[in-house]
CSV table of C-alpha atoms in Angstrom, one decimal:
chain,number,residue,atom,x,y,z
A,1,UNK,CA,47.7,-2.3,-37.1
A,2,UNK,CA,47.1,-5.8,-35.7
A,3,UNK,CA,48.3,-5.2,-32.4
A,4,UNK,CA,46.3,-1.7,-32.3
A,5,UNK,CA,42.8,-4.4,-32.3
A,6,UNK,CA,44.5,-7.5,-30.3
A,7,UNK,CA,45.5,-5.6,-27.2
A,8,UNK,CA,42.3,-4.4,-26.2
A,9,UNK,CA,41.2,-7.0,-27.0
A,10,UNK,CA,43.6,-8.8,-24.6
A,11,UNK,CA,43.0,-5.9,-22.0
A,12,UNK,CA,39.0,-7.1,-22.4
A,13,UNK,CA,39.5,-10.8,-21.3
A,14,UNK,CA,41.6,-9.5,-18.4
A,15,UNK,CA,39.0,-7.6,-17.2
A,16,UNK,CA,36.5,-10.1,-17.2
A,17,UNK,CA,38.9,-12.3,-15.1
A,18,UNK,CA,39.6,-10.0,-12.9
A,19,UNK,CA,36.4,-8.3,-12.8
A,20,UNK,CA,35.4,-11.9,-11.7
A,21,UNK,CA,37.5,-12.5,-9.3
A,22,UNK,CA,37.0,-9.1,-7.9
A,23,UNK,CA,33.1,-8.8,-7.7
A,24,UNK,CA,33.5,-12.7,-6.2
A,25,UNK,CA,35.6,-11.4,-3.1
A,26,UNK,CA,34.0,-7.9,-2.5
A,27,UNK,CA,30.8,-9.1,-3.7
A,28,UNK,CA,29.9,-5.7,-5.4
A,29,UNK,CA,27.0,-5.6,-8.5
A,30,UNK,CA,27.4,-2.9,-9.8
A,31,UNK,CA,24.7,-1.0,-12.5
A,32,UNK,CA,24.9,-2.5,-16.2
A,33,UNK,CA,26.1,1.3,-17.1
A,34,UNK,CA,28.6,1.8,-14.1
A,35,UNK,CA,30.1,-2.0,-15.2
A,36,UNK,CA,30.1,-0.5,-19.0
A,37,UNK,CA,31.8,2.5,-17.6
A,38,UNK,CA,34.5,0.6,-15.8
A,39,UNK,CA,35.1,-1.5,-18.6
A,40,UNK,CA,36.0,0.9,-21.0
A,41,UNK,CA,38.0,3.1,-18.6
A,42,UNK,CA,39.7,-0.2,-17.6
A,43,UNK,CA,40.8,-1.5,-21.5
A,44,UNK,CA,41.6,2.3,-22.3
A,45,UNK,CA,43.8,2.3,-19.7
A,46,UNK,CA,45.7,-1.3,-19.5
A,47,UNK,CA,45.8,-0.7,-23.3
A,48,UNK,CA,47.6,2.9,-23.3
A,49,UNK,CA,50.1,2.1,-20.2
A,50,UNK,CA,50.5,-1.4,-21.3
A,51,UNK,CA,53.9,-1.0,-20.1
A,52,UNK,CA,52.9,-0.2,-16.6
A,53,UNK,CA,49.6,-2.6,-16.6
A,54,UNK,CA,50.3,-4.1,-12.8
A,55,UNK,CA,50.0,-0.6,-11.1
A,56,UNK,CA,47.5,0.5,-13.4
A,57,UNK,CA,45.1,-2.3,-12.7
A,58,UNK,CA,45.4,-2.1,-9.3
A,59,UNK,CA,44.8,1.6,-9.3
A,60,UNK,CA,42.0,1.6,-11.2
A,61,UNK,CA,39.4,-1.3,-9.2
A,62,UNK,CA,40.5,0.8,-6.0
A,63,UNK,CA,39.2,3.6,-7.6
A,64,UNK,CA,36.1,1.4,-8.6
A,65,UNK,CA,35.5,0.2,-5.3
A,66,UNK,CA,35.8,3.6,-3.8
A,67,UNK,CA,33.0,4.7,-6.0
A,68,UNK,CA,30.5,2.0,-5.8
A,69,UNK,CA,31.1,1.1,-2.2
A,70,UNK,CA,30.6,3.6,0.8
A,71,UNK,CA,31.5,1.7,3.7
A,72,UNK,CA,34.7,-0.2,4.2
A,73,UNK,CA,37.4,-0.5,5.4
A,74,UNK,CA,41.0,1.0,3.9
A,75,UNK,CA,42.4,-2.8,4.2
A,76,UNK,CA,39.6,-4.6,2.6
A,77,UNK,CA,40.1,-2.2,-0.5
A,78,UNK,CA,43.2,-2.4,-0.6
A,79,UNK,CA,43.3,-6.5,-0.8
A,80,UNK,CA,40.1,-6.2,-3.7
A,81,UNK,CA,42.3,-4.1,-5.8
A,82,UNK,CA,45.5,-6.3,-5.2
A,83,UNK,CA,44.6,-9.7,-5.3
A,84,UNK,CA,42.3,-10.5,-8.4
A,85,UNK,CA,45.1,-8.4,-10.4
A,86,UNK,CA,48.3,-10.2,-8.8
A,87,UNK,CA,46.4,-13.7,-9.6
A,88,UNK,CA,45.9,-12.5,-13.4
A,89,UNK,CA,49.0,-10.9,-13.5
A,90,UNK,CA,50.8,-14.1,-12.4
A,91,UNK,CA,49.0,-16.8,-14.2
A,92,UNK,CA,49.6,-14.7,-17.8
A,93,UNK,CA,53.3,-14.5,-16.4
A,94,UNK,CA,53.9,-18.2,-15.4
A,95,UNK,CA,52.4,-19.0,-18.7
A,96,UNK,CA,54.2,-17.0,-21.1
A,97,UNK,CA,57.5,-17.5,-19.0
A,98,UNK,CA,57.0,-20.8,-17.8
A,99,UNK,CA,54.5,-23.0,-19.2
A,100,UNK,CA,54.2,-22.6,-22.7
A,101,UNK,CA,58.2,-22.0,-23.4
A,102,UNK,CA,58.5,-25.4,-21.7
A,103,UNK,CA,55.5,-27.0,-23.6
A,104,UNK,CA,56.3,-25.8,-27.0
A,105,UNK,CA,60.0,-26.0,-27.0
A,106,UNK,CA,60.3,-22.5,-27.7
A,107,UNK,CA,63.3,-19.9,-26.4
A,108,UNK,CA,62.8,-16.7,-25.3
A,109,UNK,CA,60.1,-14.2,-24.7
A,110,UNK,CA,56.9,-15.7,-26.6
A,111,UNK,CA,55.1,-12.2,-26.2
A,112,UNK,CA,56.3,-11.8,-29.3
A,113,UNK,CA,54.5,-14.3,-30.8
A,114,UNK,CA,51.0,-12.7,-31.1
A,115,UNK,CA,49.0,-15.9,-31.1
A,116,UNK,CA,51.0,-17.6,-28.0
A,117,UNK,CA,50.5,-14.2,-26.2
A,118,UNK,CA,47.1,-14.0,-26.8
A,119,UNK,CA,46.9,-18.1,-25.5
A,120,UNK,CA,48.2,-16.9,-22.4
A,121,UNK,CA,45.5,-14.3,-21.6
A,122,UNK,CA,42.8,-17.1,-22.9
A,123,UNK,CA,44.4,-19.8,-20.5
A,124,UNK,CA,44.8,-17.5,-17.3
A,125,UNK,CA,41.5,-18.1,-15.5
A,126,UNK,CA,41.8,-21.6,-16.3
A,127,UNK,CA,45.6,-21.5,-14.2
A,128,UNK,CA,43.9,-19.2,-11.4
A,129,UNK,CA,41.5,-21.7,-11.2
A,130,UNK,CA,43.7,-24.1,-10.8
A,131,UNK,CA,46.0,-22.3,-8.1
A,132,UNK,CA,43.1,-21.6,-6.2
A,133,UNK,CA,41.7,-24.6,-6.0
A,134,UNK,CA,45.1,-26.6,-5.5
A,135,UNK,CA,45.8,-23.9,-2.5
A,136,UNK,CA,42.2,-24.5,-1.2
A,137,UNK,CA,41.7,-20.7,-1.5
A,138,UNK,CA,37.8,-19.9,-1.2
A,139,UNK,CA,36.9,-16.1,-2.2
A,140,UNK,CA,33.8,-16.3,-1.5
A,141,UNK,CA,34.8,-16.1,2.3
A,142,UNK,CA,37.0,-13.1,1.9
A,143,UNK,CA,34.1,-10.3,2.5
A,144,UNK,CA,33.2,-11.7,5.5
A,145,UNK,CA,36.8,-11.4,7.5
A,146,UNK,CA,38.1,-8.9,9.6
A,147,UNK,CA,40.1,-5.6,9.3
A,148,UNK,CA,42.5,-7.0,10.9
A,149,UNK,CA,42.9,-10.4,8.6
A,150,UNK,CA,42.5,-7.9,5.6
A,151,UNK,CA,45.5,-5.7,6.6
A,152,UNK,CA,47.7,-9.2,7.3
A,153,UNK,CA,47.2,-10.8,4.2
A,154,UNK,CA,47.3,-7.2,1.9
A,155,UNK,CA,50.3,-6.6,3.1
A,156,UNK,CA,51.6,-10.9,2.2
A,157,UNK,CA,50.3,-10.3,-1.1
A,158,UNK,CA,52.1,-6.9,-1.7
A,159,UNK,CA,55.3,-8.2,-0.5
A,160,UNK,CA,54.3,-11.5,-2.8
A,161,UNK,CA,53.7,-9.2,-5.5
A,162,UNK,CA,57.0,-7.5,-5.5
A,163,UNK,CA,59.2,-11.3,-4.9
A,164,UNK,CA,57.4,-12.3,-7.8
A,165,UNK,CA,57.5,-9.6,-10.3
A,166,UNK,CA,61.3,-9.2,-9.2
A,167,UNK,CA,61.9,-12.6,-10.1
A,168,UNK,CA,59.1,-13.3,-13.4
A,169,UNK,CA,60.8,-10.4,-14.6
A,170,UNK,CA,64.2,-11.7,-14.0
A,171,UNK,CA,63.5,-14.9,-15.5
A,172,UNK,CA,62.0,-13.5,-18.1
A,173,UNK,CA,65.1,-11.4,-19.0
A,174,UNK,CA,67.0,-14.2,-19.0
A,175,UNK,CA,64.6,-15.8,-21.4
A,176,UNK,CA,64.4,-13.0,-24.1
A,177,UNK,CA,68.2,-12.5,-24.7
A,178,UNK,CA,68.2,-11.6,-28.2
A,179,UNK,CA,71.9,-12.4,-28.9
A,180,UNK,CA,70.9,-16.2,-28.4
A,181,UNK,CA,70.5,-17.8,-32.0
């Protein structure tokens, strides 16, 4: 029953990071009742395919920015619907896997620990903010590039994407044995 109200609730505070990080590269501003609209469709869906939330999201602000922008190009779309989502997706990752088992002392996958989960999705934007300000990364400068720069750097942070989630999932496989005591 509990988990039925915490992971939309979760799905909600991705969305806003995300949603953030999105509208700050693309620099879209949407309608109060197209943003409702996307919201809902957006914590609906994370919350039903859970299990496959990193296509899902993805999938879903492409979709968005097809609809609320007509003119762009394929590239800069692409890179609006990857990036905001593989920043989200990797600071909740490095936190759960990472951070907070080193922090806390604790062994093994701490998504099972509701209140450490939801920590992770609270302390995201705080670690994007972070990375991106340690890596000197400006979004506000990312509308403004060039097709070309836009299909270069979607197709580093797709092949980024799939090292990473390769190895975060590894890692985090070899984290949740539950035969360890």
């Amino acid at each position: 029953m509990i988990t039925n109200i915490i992971n939309p609730l979760l799905q909600a505070v991705s969305f806003i990071s995300v949603w953030y990080l999105y509208q700050t590269m693309s620099k879209v501003k949407p309608l109060q009742g197209h943003l409702l609209l996307l919201f809902l469709s957006y914590v609906a869906a994370a919350s039903y395919f859970s299990l496959v939330k990193i296509v899902v999201d993805p999938l879903l602000f492409l979709v968005a920015d097809l609809a609320l922008v007509k003119e762009r190009s394929f590239y800069h779309r692409l890179l609006y619907a990857f990036y905001p989502t593989i920043l989200f997706d990797m600071a909740t990752r490095l936190l759960s896997i990472v951070i907070i088992p080193h922090v806390s002392h604790i062994k093994g996958d701490i998504t099972l620990n509701t209140s450490l989960h939801i920590l992770t999705y609270i302390l995201a934007p705080l670690i994007i903010y972070l990375m991106l300000k340690i890596f000197a990364v400006d979004l506000n400068q990312v509308s403004s590039l060039d097709e070309v720069w836009a299909r270069r750097n979607w197709l580093r942070s797709t092949a980024f994407l799939a090292v990473y989630y390769v190895f975060f999932t590894v890692i985090h496989g070899l984290n949740s044995n539950p035969y360890d005591s």
